[in-house]
Amino acid sequence: MQPLSVKTVFQKLSHWGLLWAVLYGLMNILSNQLTLPAAPAIAIRPQVALPMIIGFFYGPLPGFVTGFLGNMIGDVLYGYGIGQFWNWHIANGLMGLVPGLAAMLAGIKVMKTVRDFGIIEAAVVVSCAVAVGVAVCLDLLFIHLMKFPESFNAWILPAFIFNAVSGFILVPVFFLLARRVVITLETRTILTITSLLVVAILSTSITITWAMHDDLTSYNALVNAIYFAGIVSVIMVIIGFASSIYFVKRITGPVTLLTEAAVSVEKGEYDLESIQPVSRRTDELGQLSRVLQNMAGEVYQREQTLKKQVEQLQIRIDRKKMDQDVADIVGTDYFQDLREKVKEFRKK
Amino acid sequence: MAKIISIHSFRGGTGKSNTAANIAALLAGGGKKTGVVDTDIQSPGIHVLFGIDQAAIKYTLNDFLWGKCEIRHASYDMSQAQGIAPPGKLFLIPSSVKTGDIARVLHYGYDVNLLREGFQRLIDELALDYLLIDTHPGLNEETLLSIALSDVLIIVLRPDQQDYQGSAVTVEVSRQLEVPSLLLLVNKVPSILNMDDLKQKVEKTYNCPVAGLIPHSEEMMVLASSGIFALHYPHHPVTELYRRVADMLTA
Ligand SMILES: Nc1ncnc2c1ncn2[C@@H]1O[C@H](COP(=O)(O)OP(=O)(O)OP(=O)(O)O)[C@@H](O)[C@H]1O
Ligand SMILES: [Mg+2]
């Protein structure tokens, strides 16, 4: 057997999700301090994206280990004990398992198309639904801690919504950070639109969350909440608008340049310097630009060669051969006879 | 006075028949009484452009040359079929396509002088303004006779070294026959060539006016001699170029 170096041990552990589980557990303890104002029993846990990401990147099992073990570690260290909420260990594990399965079945390693993006985000949402659903069923069957319908509003729905939104926002960010997004026009566009969506979701969430701090039964508090909502909306509209202008320009600017270049080729001007920056892009537009440059270059070359040939076109006549041919014809009796007769016709 | 116009080229396939048919159609369309004779007895072809029904052809130029009929019996009025309105008229005098007839000509030949008589009678009997003669490539006896009888000789050539060389011989021979008017027509010019430049070079080389330069035309290729181009595409730029040649002849 090969001796195990520290590095390979580390790699093995991370591959099996063990290291990530520890990280997840520590993050859980930290975030247990934070709770949603409207649902105090549910902690704010944006780290739910972690088991999902491990599922996507390393597979269903490491994803499950990260969620399951991480939740357990967090509970133990926090003092809940290992077995009190064991159904939530399983639920957390599922949030890693489901994305892992989805990526495996759909054959997604990197995000390359809108289809990939859709499957990834759908897997995020489905994993949250499955997790919460399983936790509830297990409780109903074995634990009997939840009460209905109270628990539904206080626990279940907020847990699902918050986990789903966190995953929805953070998973693509992690894909970007891990350089697992192939930047194409398609991914660029879907990420742009999604980021605008996220801005909108965040603005409403922030507004609502903030408003929840106050007791909204007084008239003044309600007015303040509405003002606040207005200010947040204006800021978000400005940010969203400015960023969409930027992104739209990033996409349509090169298209305009390419179109102008193509038109110049059609006119026979071959003004292709202007698309040099586009050619350096790695996406479809970059490829289109390089193809256009190559093709135009070839056409230009061919045209130049032809033009040169045309300029050198000469009508060469072999005078000697011509004189010989003429003499052969003119020398015949028939021709001499014909010439005499023609003179007569023409006189008439 | 009627004008006899021969269309000739040193090599085959230059577009003689198409040139003859188009110019004839434009002359007739302009109200002139025009006849077209196919003297390419060895490889007749111009009747195809006129779409004449083989069954309708009783006598041909061959029959006249062998004394089997009068020349007017071998002439067919194509005006109606080609949509030529009076006073314009368009007549076709075809050659026989029967292999036996062709073989006979090749073997025994015919009296070339009779051809001259035929032309004259056609002009008189059909009251022609123009008689166009589509010729066999090269300079055989009947072609030399046609050239000798012509008031105008149009030499069709492609921008091609062999055509250039052959046309030089034809020009020289025609000068010795004292043809009153010699015109060059450059056909199938590739679009890449500069027309003005080519025209200058050709005129300088032969010391002879160029009546027109006809570009190599996709539409013409596709029509593939199944009709007369100028009548199918009356407003096509190529038709415009043919019309200028026809106008030159009527001027
Ligand atoms: N300007 C043109 N552009 C394209 N095709 C042309 C043009 N002129 C003639 N052609 C085509 O070239 C071919 C030969 O034309 P045509 O039969 O008129 O030549 P020709 O000199 O009479 O030939 P031949 O020597 O066999 O009698 C035809 O298929 C015709 O359609
Ligand atoms: Mg012909």
XYZ file of C-alpha atoms and ligand atoms in Angstrom:
631
model
C 0.000 0.000 0.000
C 1.100 3.517 -0.721
C 1.984 5.662 2.270
C -0.707 8.281 2.788
C 0.528 11.847 2.678
C -1.272 14.622 4.534
C -2.416 16.038 1.241
C -3.998 12.843 -0.024
C -5.699 12.242 3.314
C -7.133 15.730 3.071
C -8.275 15.101 -0.467
C -9.902 11.783 0.464
C -11.734 13.341 3.384
C -12.998 16.221 1.296
C -14.024 13.793 -1.414
C -16.158 11.870 0.993
C -17.696 15.055 2.295
C -16.224 14.626 5.776
C -14.315 17.881 5.839
C -17.267 19.735 4.452
C -19.464 18.157 7.088
C -17.281 19.657 9.790
C -17.417 23.038 8.069
C -21.180 22.752 7.746
C -21.534 21.872 11.434
C -19.492 24.888 12.517
C -21.501 27.200 10.286
C -24.702 25.797 11.754
C -23.634 26.653 15.288
C -22.789 30.212 14.234
C -26.054 30.747 12.426
C -28.172 29.252 15.174
C -27.915 32.658 16.801
C -29.798 34.201 13.876
C -33.453 33.449 13.388
C -36.156 34.659 11.091
C -38.249 37.327 12.835
C -41.497 35.725 11.734
C -40.403 32.160 12.440
C -38.145 32.103 15.446
C -37.731 28.331 15.441
C -35.980 28.321 12.046
C -32.420 29.545 11.989
C -31.172 31.672 9.117
C -28.928 29.141 7.410
C -27.617 30.262 4.035
C -25.042 27.480 4.414
C -27.670 24.969 3.240
C -26.115 25.689 -0.141
C -23.013 23.791 1.033
C -24.366 20.207 0.972
C -26.060 21.029 -2.343
C -22.794 22.225 -3.840
C -20.920 19.188 -2.531
C -23.649 17.049 -4.072
C -23.278 18.790 -7.417
C -19.478 18.785 -7.432
C -18.580 15.452 -5.776
C -21.712 13.303 -6.094
C -24.797 12.204 -4.132
C -23.001 10.375 -1.316
C -20.538 13.106 -0.297
C -23.474 15.509 -0.541
C -25.489 13.381 1.827
C -22.559 12.969 4.230
C -21.985 16.721 4.336
C -25.608 17.468 5.152
C -26.237 14.560 7.503
C -23.016 14.612 9.461
C -22.755 18.400 9.413
C -26.182 18.811 10.946
C -25.371 16.205 13.562
C -22.086 17.862 14.477
C -23.819 21.213 14.776
C -26.537 19.808 17.033
C -24.080 17.995 19.279
C -21.811 20.992 19.679
C -24.758 23.263 20.284
C -26.067 20.981 22.966
C -29.199 19.546 21.380
C -27.794 16.072 21.625
C -27.201 13.637 18.832
C -30.648 12.085 18.615
C -33.154 14.759 19.457
C -33.761 16.044 15.908
C -32.409 13.075 13.973
C -35.056 13.532 11.284
C -33.411 16.869 10.380
C -30.026 15.145 9.975
C -31.643 13.064 7.270
C -33.384 16.098 5.792
C -30.060 17.948 5.533
C -28.472 14.896 4.015
C -31.169 14.824 1.337
C -30.340 18.409 0.405
C -26.949 17.077 -0.700
C -28.200 13.767 -2.087
C -30.877 15.067 -4.439
C -28.633 17.608 -6.255
C -25.940 14.953 -6.502
C -28.359 12.531 -8.114
C -29.723 15.171 -10.467
C -26.227 16.147 -11.656
C -25.302 12.526 -12.100
C -28.417 11.594 -14.054
C -28.332 14.696 -16.256
C -24.586 14.384 -16.765
C -23.862 17.895 -15.538
C -20.324 18.657 -14.409
C -20.206 22.297 -15.438
C -22.940 24.795 -16.197
C -22.838 25.260 -19.949
C -26.375 25.852 -21.143
C -29.707 27.157 -19.960
C -30.773 23.534 -19.663
C -27.948 22.856 -17.195
C -28.878 25.976 -15.300
C -32.546 24.986 -15.159
C -31.788 21.460 -13.959
C -29.424 22.734 -11.271
C -31.895 25.283 -9.904
C -34.782 22.826 -10.126
C -32.720 20.243 -8.232
C -32.066 22.863 -5.527
C -35.764 23.575 -5.045
C -36.788 19.922 -5.266
C -34.125 18.916 -2.721
C -35.518 21.457 -0.248
C -39.067 20.190 -0.757
C -37.991 16.553 -0.389
C -35.956 17.383 2.738
C -38.773 19.186 4.495
C -41.303 16.582 3.392
C -39.200 13.713 4.754
C -38.510 15.549 8.028
C -42.232 16.084 8.532
C -43.140 12.472 7.735
C -40.491 11.138 10.090
C -41.763 13.422 12.821
C -45.338 12.280 12.268
C -44.277 8.644 12.365
C -41.715 8.545 15.169
C -41.035 11.793 16.967
C -44.381 13.554 17.413
C -42.924 16.984 18.137
C -44.831 18.936 15.520
C -48.362 20.139 15.899
C -50.640 20.847 12.959
C -51.535 23.248 11.583
C -49.361 25.511 13.806
C -46.089 23.859 12.895
C -46.813 24.229 9.241
C -46.741 28.028 9.332
C -44.161 28.333 12.074
C -41.627 25.807 10.851
C -42.240 23.915 7.732
C -43.094 26.571 5.185
C -40.429 29.086 6.349
C -37.801 26.344 6.432
C -38.621 25.322 2.887
C -38.786 28.873 1.525
C -35.620 30.053 3.195
C -33.603 27.009 2.226
C -34.851 27.118 -1.356
C -34.115 30.821 -1.791
C -30.655 30.487 -0.240
C -29.803 27.577 -2.477
C -31.288 29.243 -5.532
C -29.118 32.325 -5.029
C -25.921 30.792 -3.711
C -25.524 27.632 -5.791
C -24.946 29.566 -9.063
C -22.552 31.848 -7.180
C -20.542 28.814 -6.065
C -20.561 27.459 -9.605
C -19.127 30.793 -10.744
C -16.528 30.905 -7.961
C -15.437 27.330 -8.682
C -15.148 28.269 -12.357
C -17.687 25.644 -13.240
C -19.618 27.979 -15.505
C -18.685 27.999 -19.185
C -19.200 31.613 -20.140
C -21.322 31.623 -23.273
C -23.975 33.995 -24.485
C -26.509 31.588 -23.074
C -25.089 31.329 -19.568
C -24.233 35.011 -19.548
C -27.824 35.905 -20.370
C -29.465 33.499 -17.925
C -27.121 34.601 -15.129
C -27.928 38.232 -15.851
C -31.645 37.626 -15.716
C -31.303 35.499 -12.592
C -29.252 38.132 -10.831
C -31.999 40.664 -11.524
C -34.538 38.207 -10.143
C -32.384 37.756 -7.062
C -32.156 41.502 -6.572
C -35.940 41.638 -6.671
C -36.338 38.715 -4.222
C -33.795 40.212 -1.855
C -35.408 43.610 -1.868
C -38.816 42.228 -0.897
C -37.284 39.914 1.692
C -35.230 42.684 3.252
C -38.232 44.959 3.386
C -40.461 42.372 5.004
C -37.826 41.171 7.418
C -37.060 44.678 8.539
C -40.716 45.550 8.963
C -41.222 42.487 11.122
C -38.984 43.978 13.821
C -41.654 46.481 14.682
C -45.100 45.942 15.951
C -47.100 46.897 12.884
C -50.336 47.426 14.677
C -49.675 51.163 15.152
C -50.402 53.515 12.275
C -46.982 55.213 12.454
C -45.106 51.944 12.337
C -47.025 50.897 9.249
C -46.269 54.211 7.484
C -42.579 53.837 8.367
C -42.562 50.320 6.972
C -44.093 51.526 3.711
C -41.536 54.355 3.432
C -38.789 51.900 3.999
C -40.212 49.600 1.378
C -40.331 52.531 -1.055
C -36.715 53.504 -0.466
C -35.506 49.922 -0.854
C -37.504 49.569 -4.064
C -36.030 52.748 -5.550
C -32.490 51.662 -4.707
C -33.098 48.209 -6.140
C -34.637 49.617 -9.302
C -31.606 51.859 -9.818
C -29.139 49.045 -9.182
C -31.130 46.606 -11.285
C -31.548 49.067 -14.140
C -27.914 50.107 -14.199
C -26.690 46.525 -14.117
C -29.088 45.420 -16.826
C -27.886 48.242 -19.077
C -24.342 47.094 -18.464
C -25.104 43.446 -19.204
C -27.269 44.154 -22.226
C -24.452 46.309 -23.626
C -21.962 43.517 -23.006
C -24.095 41.256 -25.171
C -25.496 43.531 -27.863
C -22.421 45.754 -28.281
C -20.365 42.989 -29.914
C -23.350 41.944 -32.029
C -23.564 45.465 -33.426
C -19.827 45.453 -34.136
C -20.061 42.072 -35.855
C -22.965 43.252 -37.979
C -21.061 46.353 -39.044
C -18.037 44.255 -39.902
C -20.172 41.850 -41.963
C -21.716 44.775 -43.829
C -18.265 46.192 -44.552
C -17.260 42.815 -46.005
C -20.354 42.832 -48.188
C -19.371 46.268 -49.459
C -15.885 44.958 -50.179
C -14.248 47.193 -47.550
C -13.007 44.484 -45.178
C -12.923 46.738 -42.128
C -12.313 44.005 -39.548
C -10.054 45.795 -37.073
C -13.110 46.915 -35.108
C -14.027 43.365 -34.103
C -10.598 42.452 -32.738
C -11.846 42.886 -29.130
C -14.840 40.656 -29.888
C -12.535 37.951 -31.229
C -10.808 37.783 -27.873
C -14.026 36.746 -26.142
C -14.403 33.093 -25.247
C -18.128 32.830 -25.912
C -20.111 32.209 -29.100
C -19.692 35.817 -30.210
C -15.936 35.459 -29.935
C -16.059 32.347 -32.059
C -18.370 33.997 -34.595
C -16.019 36.948 -34.750
C -12.957 34.791 -35.342
C -14.752 32.792 -38.030
C -15.841 36.018 -39.712
C -12.291 37.359 -39.627
C -10.869 34.166 -41.087
C -13.476 33.895 -43.794
C -13.211 37.533 -44.773
C -9.445 37.194 -44.831
C -9.664 34.290 -47.237
C -12.165 36.020 -49.484
C -9.988 39.117 -49.513
C -6.920 37.092 -50.445
C -8.754 35.329 -53.247
C -10.147 38.575 -54.551
C -6.713 40.194 -54.534
C -5.207 37.266 -56.430
C -7.978 37.368 -59.022
C -7.642 41.120 -59.368
C -3.941 40.764 -60.001
C -4.598 38.135 -62.658
C -7.205 40.353 -64.267
C -4.826 43.300 -64.319
C -2.217 41.156 -65.993
C -4.759 39.883 -68.532
C -3.372 40.308 -71.979
C -4.570 39.421 -75.392
C -1.638 37.707 -77.018
C -1.804 36.926 -80.656
C 0.737 34.794 -82.393
C 1.131 36.880 -85.556
C 3.219 34.282 -87.344
C 0.668 31.550 -86.867
C -2.099 33.951 -87.808
C -0.369 34.953 -91.040
C 0.132 31.294 -91.856
C -3.548 30.454 -91.225
C -4.720 33.429 -93.250
C -2.393 32.527 -96.093
C -3.714 28.969 -96.104
C -7.252 30.207 -96.614
C -6.566 33.106 -98.916
C -4.282 31.017 -101.077
C -7.018 28.627 -102.219
C -8.577 28.931 -105.640
C -11.993 29.019 -104.022
C -11.064 32.131 -102.050
C -9.501 33.945 -104.984
C -12.556 33.179 -107.066
C -14.856 34.277 -104.255
C -13.028 37.573 -103.842
C -13.443 38.380 -107.519
C -17.124 37.504 -107.488
C -17.747 39.528 -104.338
C -16.303 42.584 -105.985
C -18.881 42.158 -108.713
C -21.785 41.659 -106.293
C -20.869 44.732 -104.372
C -20.757 46.869 -107.492
C -24.396 46.004 -108.187
C -31.921 47.931 -99.029
C -31.905 44.772 -96.906
C -28.873 44.074 -94.759
C -27.223 40.679 -94.540
C -25.640 40.082 -91.137
C -23.486 37.037 -90.477
C -22.823 35.820 -86.970
C -19.614 33.881 -86.803
C -17.000 32.599 -84.439
C -13.761 30.804 -85.050
C -14.475 28.197 -82.387
C -17.711 26.465 -81.445
C -19.895 27.108 -78.438
C -19.159 30.817 -78.203
C -22.835 31.801 -78.315
C -23.373 32.457 -82.048
C -26.831 30.911 -82.183
C -27.986 32.699 -79.051
C -26.612 35.988 -80.341
C -28.307 35.549 -83.718
C -31.660 34.588 -82.190
C -31.649 37.436 -79.661
C -30.665 40.127 -82.117
C -33.202 38.821 -84.650
C -35.960 38.815 -82.032
C -35.115 42.373 -80.982
C -35.017 43.601 -84.585
C -38.376 41.974 -85.303
C -39.752 43.297 -82.018
C -38.697 46.750 -83.215
C -40.948 46.368 -86.259
C -38.398 45.029 -88.752
C -38.967 42.095 -91.057
C -36.200 39.740 -90.069
C -35.102 36.319 -91.266
C -32.654 33.903 -89.642
C -30.896 31.267 -91.722
C -29.121 28.344 -90.098
C -26.158 27.694 -92.394
C -24.561 25.497 -89.758
C -25.589 22.478 -91.812
C -23.125 20.172 -90.094
C -24.419 20.877 -86.577
C -27.659 22.846 -86.781
C -28.963 24.311 -83.586
C -30.736 27.637 -83.765
C -34.179 26.058 -84.383
C -34.013 24.799 -80.777
C -34.069 28.375 -79.491
C -37.190 29.069 -81.529
C -38.881 25.984 -80.108
C -40.114 24.989 -83.540
C -42.065 21.739 -83.742
C -40.024 19.182 -85.746
C -43.230 17.714 -87.193
C -44.118 21.120 -88.655
C -40.875 21.237 -90.633
C -41.472 19.888 -94.114
C -38.608 21.477 -96.008
C -35.264 22.701 -94.786
C -32.357 24.650 -96.217
C -30.902 21.271 -97.243
C -33.873 20.568 -99.519
C -33.427 23.920 -101.222
C -29.701 23.326 -101.733
C -30.468 19.977 -103.345
C -33.089 21.517 -105.573
C -36.000 19.825 -103.896
C -37.938 22.984 -103.045
C -38.100 26.741 -103.334
C -36.345 28.653 -100.548
C -39.637 30.200 -99.356
C -40.979 26.695 -98.701
C -38.168 26.199 -96.211
C -38.963 29.411 -94.325
C -41.231 29.404 -91.309
C -42.986 32.431 -89.866
C -42.248 32.412 -86.134
C -43.793 35.829 -85.415
C -46.904 34.563 -83.727
C -45.231 31.821 -81.723
C -42.656 34.308 -80.441
C -45.151 37.099 -79.820
C -43.818 39.490 -82.458
C -46.437 42.114 -83.351
C -46.851 43.567 -86.863
C -45.295 45.207 -88.715
C -42.417 43.135 -87.271
C -41.891 39.656 -88.686
C -39.583 36.854 -87.657
C -38.769 34.050 -90.097
C -36.643 30.976 -89.520
C -34.961 28.948 -92.239
C -33.753 25.812 -90.402
C -31.260 23.177 -91.466
C -32.147 19.509 -91.345
C -31.355 17.648 -88.157
C -31.719 14.250 -89.810
C -28.444 12.360 -89.611
C -28.869 11.114 -93.187
C -29.161 14.654 -94.510
C -26.161 15.781 -92.504
C -24.082 12.833 -93.682
C -25.021 13.593 -97.266
C -23.842 17.188 -96.972
C -20.610 16.105 -95.394
C -20.048 13.593 -98.164
C -21.181 15.333 -101.309
C -21.187 18.977 -100.358
C -23.474 21.314 -102.271
C -23.400 24.175 -104.676
C -22.355 27.125 -102.590
C -23.493 29.570 -105.232
C -27.012 28.362 -104.759
C -26.768 29.649 -101.206
C -26.169 33.179 -102.461
C -29.171 32.923 -104.725
C -31.270 31.606 -101.835
C -30.364 34.595 -99.648
C -31.316 37.036 -102.362
C -34.630 35.339 -103.040
C -35.473 35.214 -99.367
C -34.905 38.940 -99.094
C -37.052 39.635 -102.130
C -39.879 37.202 -101.516
C -40.268 37.833 -97.786
C -39.567 41.576 -98.200
C -36.926 41.340 -95.457
C -35.183 44.263 -93.823
C -32.591 42.030 -92.207
C -31.268 38.574 -92.940
C -29.216 37.069 -90.128
C -26.963 34.113 -90.887
C -25.964 31.717 -88.132
C -22.779 30.006 -89.260
C -20.719 26.921 -88.630
C -17.578 27.629 -86.608
C -14.333 27.781 -88.544
C -13.797 29.101 -92.049
C -15.164 26.548 -94.474
C -16.454 27.376 -97.943
C -20.070 28.208 -97.143
C -18.987 30.300 -94.179
C -16.546 32.219 -96.363
C -19.375 32.756 -98.819
C -21.702 33.976 -96.061
C -19.027 36.361 -94.867
C -18.390 37.555 -98.386
C -22.072 38.274 -98.920
C -22.492 40.087 -95.610
C -22.991 43.778 -95.111
C -22.146 43.260 -91.463
C -20.088 40.518 -89.884
C -20.400 39.989 -86.144
C -17.545 37.925 -84.764
C -18.447 36.347 -81.438
C -15.591 35.500 -79.090
C -15.082 34.614 -75.472
C -12.311 36.156 -73.387
C -10.062 33.194 -74.047
C -6.636 32.962 -75.666
C -7.745 30.447 -78.319
C -10.736 32.588 -79.247
C -8.463 35.624 -79.453
C -6.106 33.861 -81.837
C -8.878 32.451 -84.051
C -10.742 35.750 -84.228
C -7.595 37.441 -85.493
C -7.600 35.097 -88.482
C -11.284 35.727 -89.160
C -10.838 39.499 -88.939
C -7.960 39.390 -91.409
C -9.800 37.133 -93.879
C -12.924 39.306 -93.675
C -10.879 42.403 -94.419
C -9.577 40.732 -97.553
C -13.176 40.024 -98.527
C -13.918 43.702 -97.961
C -16.856 43.182 -95.638
C -18.235 46.722 -95.215
C -18.764 46.493 -91.475
C -16.898 44.300 -88.994
C -18.067 44.082 -85.374
C -16.759 42.085 -82.411
C -19.002 40.751 -79.707
C -17.320 39.440 -76.559
C -19.589 36.875 -74.908
C -19.577 34.983 -71.585
C -17.431 37.606 -69.893
C -16.832 36.586 -66.234
C -18.141 39.209 -63.818
C -14.692 39.621 -62.286
C -13.321 41.193 -65.469
C -13.461 44.919 -65.953
C -15.699 45.468 -68.984
C -14.308 48.854 -70.047
C -10.745 47.665 -69.752
C -11.479 44.507 -71.744
C -13.298 46.471 -74.428
C -10.326 48.793 -74.876
C -7.880 45.911 -75.082
C -9.982 44.034 -77.651
C -10.553 47.085 -79.830
C -6.867 47.898 -79.760
C -5.833 44.334 -80.571
C -8.102 43.939 -83.602
C -8.417 47.574 -84.587
C -12.127 46.894 -84.863
C -15.142 48.180 -82.902
C -16.682 46.069 -80.143
C -20.472 46.015 -80.484
C -20.956 44.700 -76.979
C -19.656 42.698 -74.078
C -22.173 40.192 -72.750
C -21.489 38.938 -69.235
C -21.604 35.274 -68.453
C -25.199 35.009 -67.290
C -26.626 32.440 -64.897
C -30.128 32.996 -66.278
C -28.863 32.339 -69.787
C -27.233 29.116 -68.634
C -30.438 28.037 -66.945
C -32.571 28.912 -69.957
C -30.161 26.551 -71.730
C -31.229 27.458 -75.279
C -34.842 26.455 -74.538
C -35.961 29.916 -75.617
C -34.872 33.335 -76.766
C -33.454 35.176 -73.773
C -34.517 38.682 -74.808
C -38.127 37.543 -75.123
C -38.060 35.713 -71.783
C -36.352 38.550 -69.908
C -37.249 41.737 -71.797
C -35.894 44.007 -69.051
C -32.784 42.070 -68.080
C -29.467 43.985 -68.304
C -28.196 41.352 -70.749
C -31.199 42.016 -72.994
C -30.326 45.713 -72.791
C -26.859 44.885 -74.116
C -28.309 42.876 -77.019
C -30.693 45.730 -77.729
C -27.772 48.109 -78.063
C -26.244 45.810 -80.678
C -29.573 45.677 -82.541
C -29.834 49.476 -82.384
C -26.314 49.724 -83.779
C -27.438 47.642 -86.768
C -30.514 49.737 -87.465
C -28.704 53.056 -87.063
N -23.693 35.170 -72.154
C -23.908 33.881 -71.841
N -23.921 33.493 -70.557
C -24.109 32.210 -70.239
N -24.299 31.233 -71.094
C -24.285 31.522 -72.393
C -24.098 32.862 -72.848
N -24.161 32.855 -74.197
C -24.379 31.566 -74.567
N -24.462 30.763 -73.489
C -24.661 29.309 -73.478
O -23.598 28.713 -74.190
C -24.034 27.569 -74.903
C -23.656 27.697 -76.359
O -24.414 28.725 -76.958
P -24.769 28.722 -78.499
O -25.438 27.449 -78.869
O -25.485 29.995 -78.790
O -23.306 28.756 -79.108
P -22.887 28.498 -80.587
O -21.688 29.337 -80.808
O -24.045 28.687 -81.504
O -22.492 26.978 -80.507
P -22.181 26.027 -81.765
O -20.822 26.395 -82.221
O -22.232 24.672 -81.184
O -23.253 26.309 -82.795
C -25.531 27.493 -74.663
O -25.759 26.553 -73.662
C -25.906 28.869 -74.197
O -27.008 28.822 -73.319
Mg -24.915 27.379 -83.061
